[in-house]
Short mmCIF file of C-alpha atoms in Angstrom, two decimals:
data_model
loop_
_atom_site.label_atom_id
_atom_site.label_comp_id
_atom_site.label_asym_id
_atom_site.label_seq_id
_atom_site.Cartn_x
_atom_site.Cartn_y
_atom_site.Cartn_z
CA MET A 1 123.23 185.17 -77.11
CA LEU A 2 121.26 182.46 -75.32
CA SER A 3 118.53 180.34 -76.86
CA VAL A 4 116.49 177.84 -74.86
CA ASN A 5 114.66 175.31 -77.07
CA ASP A 6 111.89 173.02 -75.88
CA LEU A 7 113.58 172.53 -72.52
CA ALA A 8 112.28 170.03 -69.96
CA ILE A 9 113.54 169.21 -66.47
CA ASN A 10 112.31 166.26 -64.45
CA PHE A 11 113.34 165.28 -60.95
CA GLY A 12 112.35 161.63 -60.82
CA SER A 13 108.69 161.60 -61.74
CA THR A 14 108.16 165.30 -60.96
CA THR A 15 108.19 167.62 -63.96
CA VAL A 16 109.49 171.07 -63.04
CA PHE A 17 108.78 172.45 -66.54
CA ASP A 18 108.61 171.20 -70.09
CA HIS A 19 108.42 172.62 -73.63
CA LEU A 20 110.05 175.81 -72.41
CA SER A 21 111.49 177.99 -75.18
CA PHE A 22 112.79 181.53 -74.96
CA GLN A 23 115.63 183.65 -76.17
CA VAL A 24 117.88 186.22 -74.56
CA ASP A 25 119.45 188.77 -76.90
CA GLN A 26 122.44 191.02 -76.44
CA GLY A 27 121.39 194.00 -74.33
CA ASP A 28 118.20 192.43 -72.95
CA PHE A 29 117.08 193.00 -69.39
CA LEU A 30 114.93 189.94 -68.77
CA ALA A 31 112.83 189.50 -65.64
CA VAL A 32 112.12 185.90 -64.62
CA ILE A 33 109.09 185.80 -62.35
CA GLY A 34 106.91 183.13 -60.79
CA VAL A 35 105.91 181.76 -57.38
CA ASN A 36 108.38 179.94 -55.16
CA GLY A 37 108.99 176.35 -56.25
CA VAL A 38 107.99 176.93 -59.87
CA GLY A 39 111.55 176.27 -61.06
CA LYS A 40 113.24 179.65 -61.43
CA THR A 41 116.44 178.55 -59.70
CA THR A 42 116.31 175.17 -61.49
CA LEU A 43 116.20 177.02 -64.80
CA ILE A 44 119.19 179.15 -63.85
CA LYS A 45 121.17 176.12 -62.69
CA THR A 46 120.47 174.49 -66.06
CA ILE A 47 121.66 177.59 -67.90
CA LEU A 48 124.79 177.57 -65.74
CA GLY A 49 125.40 173.94 -66.69
CA GLN A 50 125.04 172.66 -63.11
CA LEU A 51 121.95 170.60 -64.05
CA LYS A 52 121.43 168.48 -67.16
CA PRO A 53 118.13 169.03 -68.99
CA THR A 54 115.86 165.99 -69.36
CA ALA A 55 114.99 167.12 -72.88
CA GLY A 56 115.61 170.12 -75.13
CA THR A 57 118.71 172.21 -75.66
CA ILE A 58 120.31 175.44 -74.55
CA GLU A 59 122.32 177.06 -77.31
CA THR A 60 124.78 179.73 -76.35
CA ASN A 61 126.90 182.19 -78.21
CA PRO A 62 130.54 180.98 -78.01
CA GLN A 63 131.56 184.30 -76.48
CA LEU A 64 129.02 183.97 -73.68
CA LYS A 65 130.51 184.55 -70.25
CA ILE A 66 128.05 184.37 -67.38
CA GLY A 67 128.40 186.25 -64.11
CA TYR A 68 126.08 184.74 -61.53
CA VAL A 69 125.11 186.43 -58.25
CA PRO A 70 123.72 183.67 -55.98
CA GLN A 71 120.68 184.18 -53.78
CA PHE A 72 122.15 183.32 -50.38
CA ARG A 73 125.51 184.02 -48.89
CA ASN A 74 126.48 183.40 -45.32
CA LEU A 75 128.85 186.17 -44.27
CA ASP A 76 128.77 187.27 -40.62
CA SER A 77 129.47 190.68 -39.10
CA GLU A 78 133.08 189.70 -38.34
CA TYR A 79 133.80 188.81 -41.97
CA PRO A 80 137.33 190.18 -42.25
CA LEU A 81 138.03 190.90 -45.94
CA THR A 82 137.66 194.43 -47.28
CA ILE A 83 135.16 195.03 -50.06
CA ALA A 84 138.00 195.40 -52.59
CA ASP A 85 139.56 192.10 -51.48
CA PHE A 86 136.20 190.37 -51.57
CA VAL A 87 135.62 191.59 -55.12
CA SER A 88 139.04 190.32 -56.23
CA LEU A 89 138.28 186.77 -54.98
CA ASN A 90 136.78 186.08 -58.41
CA PHE A 91 140.21 186.24 -60.05
CA THR A 92 140.57 182.48 -59.77
CA GLY A 93 142.64 179.94 -61.65
CA TRP A 94 146.20 178.66 -61.84
CA LYS A 95 147.95 181.99 -61.71
CA LEU A 96 150.43 183.75 -59.47
CA PRO A 97 149.06 184.32 -55.95
CA TRP A 98 149.20 188.12 -56.17
CA LEU A 99 147.03 190.23 -58.48
CA SER A 100 148.48 191.72 -61.65
CA LYS A 101 148.34 195.47 -62.26
CA LYS A 102 145.56 194.93 -64.81
CA GLU A 103 143.54 192.94 -62.29
CA ARG A 104 143.95 195.59 -59.60
CA GLN A 105 142.78 198.25 -62.07
CA ARG A 106 139.77 196.12 -63.02
CA VAL A 107 138.80 195.89 -59.32
CA GLN A 108 138.96 199.67 -59.03
CA THR A 109 136.89 200.16 -62.20
CA VAL A 110 134.12 197.84 -61.02
CA ILE A 111 134.11 199.35 -57.55
CA LYS A 112 133.70 202.77 -59.11
CA GLN A 113 130.89 201.57 -61.40
CA LEU A 114 128.98 200.31 -58.37
CA GLU A 115 129.66 203.49 -56.38
CA LEU A 116 131.57 201.58 -53.69
CA THR A 117 134.80 203.62 -53.87
CA PRO A 118 134.40 205.45 -50.51
CA ILE A 119 134.02 202.17 -48.61
CA ALA A 120 136.27 199.92 -50.72
CA ASN A 121 138.74 199.41 -47.87
CA ARG A 122 136.15 198.71 -45.18
CA PRO A 123 135.63 195.11 -43.99
CA LEU A 124 132.63 193.63 -45.80
CA GLY A 125 131.26 192.35 -42.48
CA ARG A 126 130.57 195.93 -41.41
CA ALA A 127 128.82 196.93 -44.66
CA SER A 128 125.03 197.40 -44.88
CA GLY A 129 122.72 194.99 -46.72
CA GLY A 130 122.65 197.14 -49.85
CA GLU A 131 126.42 197.61 -49.84
CA LYS A 132 126.86 193.84 -49.48
CA GLN A 133 124.62 193.19 -52.51
CA LYS A 134 126.63 195.70 -54.51
CA ALA A 135 129.84 193.95 -53.45
CA TYR A 136 128.41 190.59 -54.60
CA LEU A 137 127.48 192.21 -57.90
CA ALA A 138 130.95 193.72 -58.20
CA GLN A 139 132.55 190.32 -57.57
CA ALA A 140 130.57 188.79 -60.44
CA LEU A 141 131.35 191.78 -62.71
CA VAL A 142 135.08 191.83 -62.09
CA ALA A 143 135.54 188.78 -64.35
CA GLU A 144 134.00 190.79 -67.23
CA PRO A 145 130.88 188.71 -68.00
CA ASN A 146 128.55 189.70 -70.85
CA LEU A 147 125.52 188.10 -69.17
CA LEU A 148 124.74 188.86 -65.55
CA ILE A 149 122.25 186.67 -63.65
CA LEU A 150 120.82 188.14 -60.44
CA ASP A 151 119.05 185.55 -58.27
CA GLU A 152 116.62 187.51 -56.05
CA SER A 153 119.36 189.97 -55.20
CA THR A 154 116.90 192.54 -53.87
CA ALA A 155 114.90 190.17 -51.64
CA SER A 156 116.39 191.29 -48.32
CA LEU A 157 116.63 195.02 -49.04
CA ASP A 158 114.47 197.99 -48.05
CA PRO A 159 112.57 199.84 -50.83
CA THR A 160 115.05 202.71 -51.26
CA THR A 161 118.06 200.39 -51.41
CA LYS A 162 116.29 198.11 -53.90
CA GLN A 163 115.70 201.05 -56.22
CA GLU A 164 119.29 202.18 -55.88
CA LEU A 165 120.67 198.71 -56.71
CA LEU A 166 118.41 198.32 -59.74
CA ARG A 167 119.28 201.82 -60.94
CA VAL A 168 122.96 200.78 -60.98
CA VAL A 169 122.10 197.53 -62.79
CA LYS A 170 120.00 199.40 -65.37
CA ASP A 171 122.87 201.79 -65.91
CA LEU A 172 125.25 198.85 -66.63
CA ASN A 173 122.63 197.47 -69.01
CA GLN A 174 122.14 200.71 -70.92
CA ARG A 175 125.62 202.19 -70.90
CA LEU A 176 127.73 199.04 -71.32
CA GLY A 177 125.17 196.87 -73.11
CA LEU A 178 125.45 194.23 -70.38
CA THR A 179 122.73 191.60 -70.74
CA ILE A 180 120.78 190.95 -67.52
CA ILE A 181 118.60 188.12 -66.23
CA PHE A 182 116.83 189.32 -63.11
CA ILE A 183 114.95 186.76 -61.01
CA SER A 184 112.53 188.48 -58.69
CA HIS A 185 109.23 188.53 -56.83
CA ASP A 186 109.12 192.28 -56.67
CA MET A 187 106.52 193.42 -59.22
CA GLU A 188 107.26 197.08 -58.64
CA LEU A 189 110.88 196.57 -59.71
CA VAL A 190 109.95 194.19 -62.52
CA ASN A 191 107.60 196.76 -64.05
CA GLU A 192 110.11 199.55 -63.79
CA TYR A 193 113.52 198.25 -64.93
CA PRO A 194 113.50 195.16 -67.22
CA ASN A 195 112.36 195.30 -70.87
CA LYS A 196 111.24 191.65 -71.20
CA TYR A 197 109.68 189.11 -68.93
CA LEU A 198 109.44 185.36 -68.61
CA TRP A 199 106.64 184.26 -66.29
CA LEU A 200 106.92 180.66 -65.12
CA ARG A 201 103.77 178.97 -63.83
CA SER A 202 103.08 175.43 -62.74
CA ASP A 203 100.88 174.93 -65.81
CA GLY A 204 103.00 176.67 -68.43
CA TYR A 205 104.67 180.00 -69.04
CA SER A 206 104.30 183.26 -70.89
CA GLN A 207 106.76 185.82 -72.16
CA GLY A 208 106.94 189.12 -73.99
CA PRO A 209 107.82 192.79 -73.64
CA ILE A 210 107.39 194.11 -70.13
CA ALA A 211 104.51 196.43 -71.18
CA GLU A 212 102.34 193.36 -71.81
CA LEU A 213 102.95 191.98 -68.34
CA GLU A 214 100.62 194.37 -66.57
CA MET A 215 97.69 193.40 -68.79
CA LYS A 216 98.38 189.72 -68.18
CA LEU A 217 98.57 190.30 -64.49
CA ARG A 218 95.15 191.90 -64.20
CA GLY A 219 92.93 189.31 -62.65
CA GLU A 220 95.91 187.20 -61.59
CA ALA A 221 97.54 188.76 -58.60
CA ASP A 222 99.36 185.60 -57.66
CA VAL A 223 102.94 185.87 -58.87
CA MET B 1 171.42 178.78 -25.54
CA PHE B 2 172.24 178.16 -29.21
CA SER B 3 175.37 176.22 -28.28
CA PHE B 4 173.09 173.26 -27.56
CA GLU B 5 172.18 171.32 -30.67
CA PHE B 6 168.72 170.48 -29.35
CA MET B 7 167.92 174.20 -28.94
CA ARG B 8 169.08 174.93 -32.48
CA ASN B 9 166.91 172.09 -33.74
CA ALA B 10 163.98 173.30 -31.65
CA TYR B 11 164.26 176.86 -33.02
CA THR B 12 164.50 175.65 -36.63
CA ALA B 13 161.55 173.31 -36.20
CA GLY B 14 159.56 175.95 -34.30
CA THR B 15 160.10 178.53 -37.02
CA LEU B 16 158.93 176.13 -39.73
CA ILE B 17 155.87 175.20 -37.69
CA ALA B 18 154.98 178.82 -37.03
CA ILE B 19 155.10 179.69 -40.73
CA VAL B 20 153.04 176.69 -41.82
CA SER B 21 150.53 177.18 -38.98
CA GLY B 22 150.07 180.89 -39.69
CA VAL B 23 149.43 180.31 -43.39
CA MET B 24 147.15 177.29 -42.94
CA GLY B 25 145.42 178.81 -39.91
CA VAL B 26 143.99 181.66 -41.98
CA PHE B 27 142.15 179.10 -44.11
CA VAL B 28 141.17 177.01 -41.06
CA ILE B 29 139.45 180.04 -39.51
CA ALA B 30 137.82 181.11 -42.78
CA ARG B 31 136.45 177.58 -43.30
CA LYS B 32 135.33 177.36 -39.64
CA MET B 33 137.35 174.19 -39.14
CA ALA B 34 138.85 174.77 -35.68
CA PHE B 35 136.99 171.73 -34.33
CA MET B 36 138.18 169.59 -37.25
CA THR B 37 141.75 170.67 -36.53
CA HIS B 38 141.39 169.63 -32.92
CA THR B 39 140.05 166.25 -34.02
CA LEU B 40 142.91 165.73 -36.43
CA SER B 41 145.33 166.32 -33.59
CA GLU B 42 143.59 163.65 -31.50
CA ILE B 43 143.81 161.33 -34.48
CA GLY B 44 147.47 162.30 -34.65
CA PHE B 45 147.86 161.11 -31.06
CA ALA B 46 146.43 157.71 -32.03
CA GLY B 47 148.76 157.66 -35.04
CA ALA B 48 151.81 158.48 -32.98
CA SER B 49 151.07 155.76 -30.46
CA PHE B 50 150.47 153.35 -33.33
CA GLY B 51 153.87 154.40 -34.68
CA MET B 52 155.46 153.51 -31.32
CA PHE B 53 153.62 150.21 -31.23
CA ALA B 54 154.72 149.37 -34.77
CA GLY B 55 158.27 150.52 -34.17
CA TRP B 56 158.06 153.54 -36.50
CA SER B 57 158.75 157.15 -35.65
CA PRO B 58 155.72 158.91 -34.07
CA LEU B 59 155.67 161.42 -36.96
CA ASN B 60 155.21 158.68 -39.57
CA GLY B 61 152.40 157.12 -37.57
CA MET B 62 150.76 160.51 -37.29
CA LEU B 63 151.06 161.18 -41.00
CA LEU B 64 149.44 157.86 -41.85
CA PHE B 65 146.51 158.29 -39.46
CA THR B 66 145.76 161.95 -40.10
CA ILE B 67 145.90 161.72 -43.89
CA VAL B 68 143.66 158.64 -44.08
CA SER B 69 141.13 160.04 -41.60
CA SER B 70 141.02 163.51 -43.16
CA ILE B 71 140.00 162.00 -46.48
CA LEU B 72 137.46 159.84 -44.65
CA VAL B 73 135.91 162.85 -42.90
CA GLY B 74 135.84 164.78 -46.16
CA ARG B 75 134.01 161.99 -47.95
CA LEU B 76 131.63 161.15 -45.09
CA SER B 77 130.53 164.65 -44.26
CA GLY B 78 130.48 166.33 -47.67
CA THR B 79 129.05 169.82 -47.55
CA ASN B 80 126.50 169.23 -44.80
CA GLU B 81 127.76 171.28 -41.87
CA SER B 82 125.58 169.85 -39.11
CA ARG B 83 126.42 166.30 -40.16
CA ARG B 84 130.08 167.20 -40.26
CA GLU B 85 130.00 168.00 -36.53
CA SER B 86 128.64 164.53 -35.65
CA VAL B 87 130.94 162.69 -38.03
CA ILE B 88 133.92 164.51 -36.55
CA SER B 89 133.01 163.71 -32.96
CA ALA B 90 132.43 160.03 -33.77
CA ILE B 91 135.80 159.74 -35.52
CA SER B 92 137.50 161.73 -32.78
CA GLY B 93 136.25 159.39 -30.04
CA LEU B 94 137.18 156.29 -32.00
CA PHE B 95 140.73 157.45 -32.58
CA ILE B 96 141.41 158.53 -28.99
CA GLY B 97 140.31 155.04 -27.98
CA LEU B 98 142.70 153.51 -30.51
CA GLY B 99 145.49 155.77 -29.26
CA ILE B 100 145.02 154.52 -25.70
CA LEU B 101 144.98 150.92 -26.94
CA PHE B 102 148.24 151.25 -28.91
CA LEU B 103 149.89 152.98 -25.95
CA ALA B 104 148.93 150.10 -23.69
CA LEU B 105 150.11 147.51 -26.21
CA SER B 106 153.48 149.11 -26.88
CA ASP B 107 155.98 148.70 -24.08
CA GLN B 108 157.22 152.30 -24.05
CA SER B 109 157.27 154.27 -20.82
CA SER B 110 154.42 156.66 -20.09
CA SER B 111 156.72 159.67 -20.46
CA TYR B 112 156.73 158.88 -24.14
CA ALA B 113 152.97 159.32 -24.19
CA THR B 114 153.35 162.66 -22.43
CA ASN B 115 155.78 163.75 -25.12
CA ILE B 116 153.28 162.97 -27.83
CA LEU B 117 150.38 164.65 -26.07
CA PHE B 118 152.12 167.74 -24.76
CA GLY B 119 155.12 168.08 -27.03
CA SER B 120 158.81 167.76 -26.45
CA VAL B 121 161.46 170.21 -27.50
CA VAL B 122 164.39 168.13 -26.41
CA GLY B 123 163.33 165.15 -28.49
CA ILE B 124 163.76 166.78 -31.89
CA SER B 125 166.73 165.37 -33.80
CA ARG B 126 168.48 166.64 -36.91
CA ALA B 127 166.71 163.99 -38.98
CA ASP B 128 163.34 165.16 -37.61
CA VAL B 129 164.16 168.72 -38.60
CA TRP B 130 164.93 167.58 -42.14
CA GLN B 131 161.70 165.65 -42.45
CA MET B 132 159.72 168.59 -41.08
CA SER B 133 161.43 170.99 -43.47
CA ILE B 134 160.51 168.87 -46.46
CA LEU B 135 156.91 168.50 -45.29
CA SER B 136 156.57 172.22 -44.56
CA LEU B 137 157.95 173.16 -47.96
CA ALA B 138 155.56 170.71 -49.63
CA ILE B 139 152.57 172.20 -47.78
CA LEU B 140 153.54 175.77 -48.66
CA LEU B 141 154.19 174.85 -52.28
CA VAL B 142 150.75 173.27 -52.72
CA VAL B 143 149.08 176.26 -51.03
CA LEU B 144 150.93 178.52 -53.46
CA LEU B 145 149.76 176.45 -56.44
CA VAL B 146 146.06 176.44 -55.52
CA TYR B 147 146.17 179.82 -53.74
CA ARG B 148 143.64 181.79 -55.80
CA ASN B 149 141.03 179.05 -55.91
CA LEU B 150 141.55 178.05 -52.28
CA LYS B 151 141.15 181.69 -51.25
CA ASP B 152 137.84 182.00 -53.12
CA ALA B 153 136.54 178.64 -51.88
CA SER B 154 137.50 179.41 -48.26
CA PHE B 155 136.39 183.03 -47.99
CA ASP B 156 133.28 182.82 -50.18
CA PRO B 157 132.21 179.21 -50.85
CA THR B 158 128.84 180.19 -52.34
CA GLY B 159 130.46 182.68 -54.67
CA ALA B 160 133.25 180.25 -55.54
CA ARG B 161 130.67 177.70 -56.73
CA ALA B 162 129.04 180.40 -58.85
CA ASN B 163 132.48 181.36 -60.17
CA GLY B 164 133.08 177.78 -61.30
CA VAL B 165 135.70 176.77 -58.72
CA ALA B 166 135.88 173.02 -57.90
CA VAL B 167 134.98 173.64 -54.24
CA ASN B 168 134.55 169.98 -53.21
CA ILE B 169 137.86 168.74 -54.64
CA LEU B 170 139.66 171.69 -53.08
CA GLY B 171 138.05 170.78 -49.75
CA VAL B 172 139.69 167.35 -49.80
CA VAL B 173 143.04 168.81 -50.88
CA PHE B 174 142.80 171.26 -48.00
CA LEU B 175 142.04 168.48 -45.48
CA VAL B 176 145.13 166.56 -46.57
CA LEU B 177 147.23 169.73 -46.23
CA LEU B 178 145.71 170.26 -42.78
CA ALA B 179 146.55 166.66 -41.80
CA LEU B 180 150.17 167.25 -42.82
CA SER B 181 150.31 170.55 -40.91
CA VAL B 182 148.88 168.97 -37.76
CA SER B 183 151.45 166.19 -37.88
CA VAL B 184 154.28 168.67 -38.29
CA ALA B 185 153.07 171.11 -35.63
CA ALA B 186 152.48 168.32 -33.09
CA GLN B 187 156.24 167.81 -32.88
CA ILE B 188 156.67 170.96 -30.79
CA VAL B 189 153.40 171.76 -29.04
CA GLY B 190 152.15 168.18 -28.78
CA SER B 191 149.03 166.76 -30.29
CA LEU B 192 146.64 168.01 -27.60
CA LEU B 193 147.53 171.66 -28.05
CA ILE B 194 147.89 171.89 -31.78
CA PHE B 195 145.13 174.44 -32.14
CA ILE B 196 147.23 176.91 -30.16
CA LEU B 197 149.27 177.41 -33.30
CA LEU B 198 146.86 176.37 -36.03
CA THR B 199 143.87 178.46 -34.97
CA LEU B 200 144.68 181.13 -32.35
CA PRO B 201 147.19 183.23 -34.34
CA ALA B 202 144.90 183.26 -37.39
CA ALA B 203 141.85 183.98 -35.24
CA SER B 204 143.70 186.99 -33.80
CA ALA B 205 144.92 188.09 -37.23
CA ARG B 206 141.43 188.65 -38.63
CA TYR B 207 141.01 191.57 -36.21
CA PHE B 208 144.28 193.23 -37.21
CA ALA B 209 144.39 192.69 -40.99
CA HIS B 210 141.71 192.73 -43.68
CA SER B 211 143.30 191.01 -46.66
CA VAL B 212 144.20 187.32 -46.95
CA SER B 213 147.91 188.01 -47.37
CA GLY B 214 147.82 190.55 -44.51
CA MET B 215 146.14 188.02 -42.23
CA MET B 216 148.76 185.40 -43.17
CA LEU B 217 151.64 187.73 -42.34
CA THR B 218 150.03 188.72 -39.03
CA ALA B 219 149.25 185.10 -38.13
CA VAL B 220 152.78 183.96 -38.96
CA GLY B 221 154.10 186.87 -36.87
CA CYS B 222 151.92 185.96 -33.88
CA ALA B 223 152.90 182.29 -34.16
CA LEU B 224 156.61 183.14 -34.45
CA LEU B 225 156.44 185.43 -31.44
CA GLY B 226 154.83 182.67 -29.39
CA VAL B 227 157.23 179.93 -30.47
CA TRP B 228 160.44 181.96 -30.19
CA LEU B 229 159.56 183.57 -26.88
CA GLY B 230 158.09 180.32 -25.57
CA LEU B 231 161.26 178.37 -26.35
CA TYR B 232 163.39 181.06 -24.71
CA LEU B 233 161.26 181.20 -21.56
CA GLY B 234 161.16 177.40 -21.44
CA TYR B 235 164.95 177.34 -21.64
CA LEU B 236 165.27 179.90 -18.84
CA THR B 237 162.75 178.43 -16.43
CA ASN B 238 162.71 174.73 -17.33
CA TRP B 239 158.91 174.95 -17.45
CA PRO B 240 157.11 173.35 -20.39
CA VAL B 241 157.51 175.31 -23.63
CA THR B 242 153.94 174.43 -24.61
CA PHE B 243 152.66 176.28 -21.55
CA PHE B 244 154.42 179.49 -22.55
CA ILE B 245 153.30 179.25 -26.18
CA ALA B 246 149.71 178.71 -25.03
CA VAL B 247 149.83 181.73 -22.69
CA ILE B 248 151.37 184.02 -25.31
CA GLU B 249 148.91 183.04 -28.07
CA ALA B 250 145.92 183.30 -25.75
CA ALA B 251 147.11 186.73 -24.60
CA ILE B 252 147.45 187.92 -28.21
CA TYR B 253 143.94 186.67 -28.93
CA GLY B 254 142.62 188.49 -25.86
CA ILE B 255 144.25 191.71 -27.02
CA ALA B 256 142.78 191.21 -30.52
CA LEU B 257 139.28 190.87 -29.07
CA LEU B 258 139.75 194.04 -27.01
CA VAL B 259 141.04 195.96 -30.04
CA ASN B 260 138.05 194.78 -32.07
CA HIS B 261 135.69 195.78 -29.26
CA TYR B 262 137.01 199.34 -29.17
CA GLN B 263 137.20 199.63 -32.96
CA SER B 264 133.59 198.61 -33.41
CA GLN B 265 132.58 201.09 -30.69
CA ILE B 266 134.32 203.88 -32.57
CA THR B 267 132.69 203.09 -35.92
CA GLU B 268 129.21 202.77 -34.46
#
């Protein structure tokens, strides 16, 4: 559904990456790994169309609809909206101010999928870190994307909560066939949930099924 | 009380202002723009005194100054929050200076300046009410048109960018709407105390309601309570209406903070 061909990005004279080619197929769960500053977020921004590639192309399936969960969000403890209202913010566009019946049902469906139903009417400001990440995920999902991009969504979570979040994501991937791109530093999660990897390095990249990653990593602990 | 035309005009104008302020205030608070609102009202003061100097109505002077400067601030500060603070204070200082200059140059009495700064209920004519009605309707209509995107961009700017909303363009549209609202609201509470209506009711509302529409209804309710009761008490006592509105809105905010304090103690 997404094919990156010989992609290069330069910022002035600095080359972030070049000759990058990979493919994401329907139903993939792709882990994008690499040290900070290697260009993971730059790659995502290019896929999202926010950055123009210096060379190369990104071909997408015409039906592709991306749901992107950004890395940072600045919501304080007094953030007033309920989780359900926060999720429905993604119903944007030139429509009537109030939500249609179909849209309200979609919010409920997504909230149920992410196991947020018991706290759906609680202000998001009072939710825990894991609940917040689930709400961010739900907001991206409510617009019915077929590709979900998670930008270090587990970075601020404790080990149990990380596992729980990824279990939900894996479930969406397996049951609904939702394609996932998961950007992470967490090798434990990367080895457990995704089925493919793309490892960006300053001097190139490698990719393949996740089972091959562990062999590659032996001797190179620096991810 | 309603046998006096100026009281009827004041109540009509006050009601319009309360509705516009409650609706806009919810976005002002979500976008953390209380300081910007205050600055726009100071710019409004400069505009009104320019209007007097040029022989226009104060409202027209205000509209000119606030709209031009809101676009300026939007373009100068962009998305950088810390820079926005400095840009706003520079512009704020400049415009208060200009306001004082135009006041000195125009040969109006100083009571006119007091009216602009602190508001005047008696001074609102039928024609003013008409102009305010048209402006208020225009503001509400634009908010209605961009409502879904403005809601996303105000309550979750990071997410809105990811969702493909034109956050920067909406920011400028919002500033122009805010400039219009400030100019309208200044007619009753005066330019110095604009934030009483544009920020306090909405700031209180976020503790009572947890949806955008709920917060708007609550904020409009709080603003209406303040304006209606304030006008009535002002009529009874002959004390400044602005004083009563300020006291009522501050009291509501105090109650909201207390309610929030006890609620968060219960949930913890």
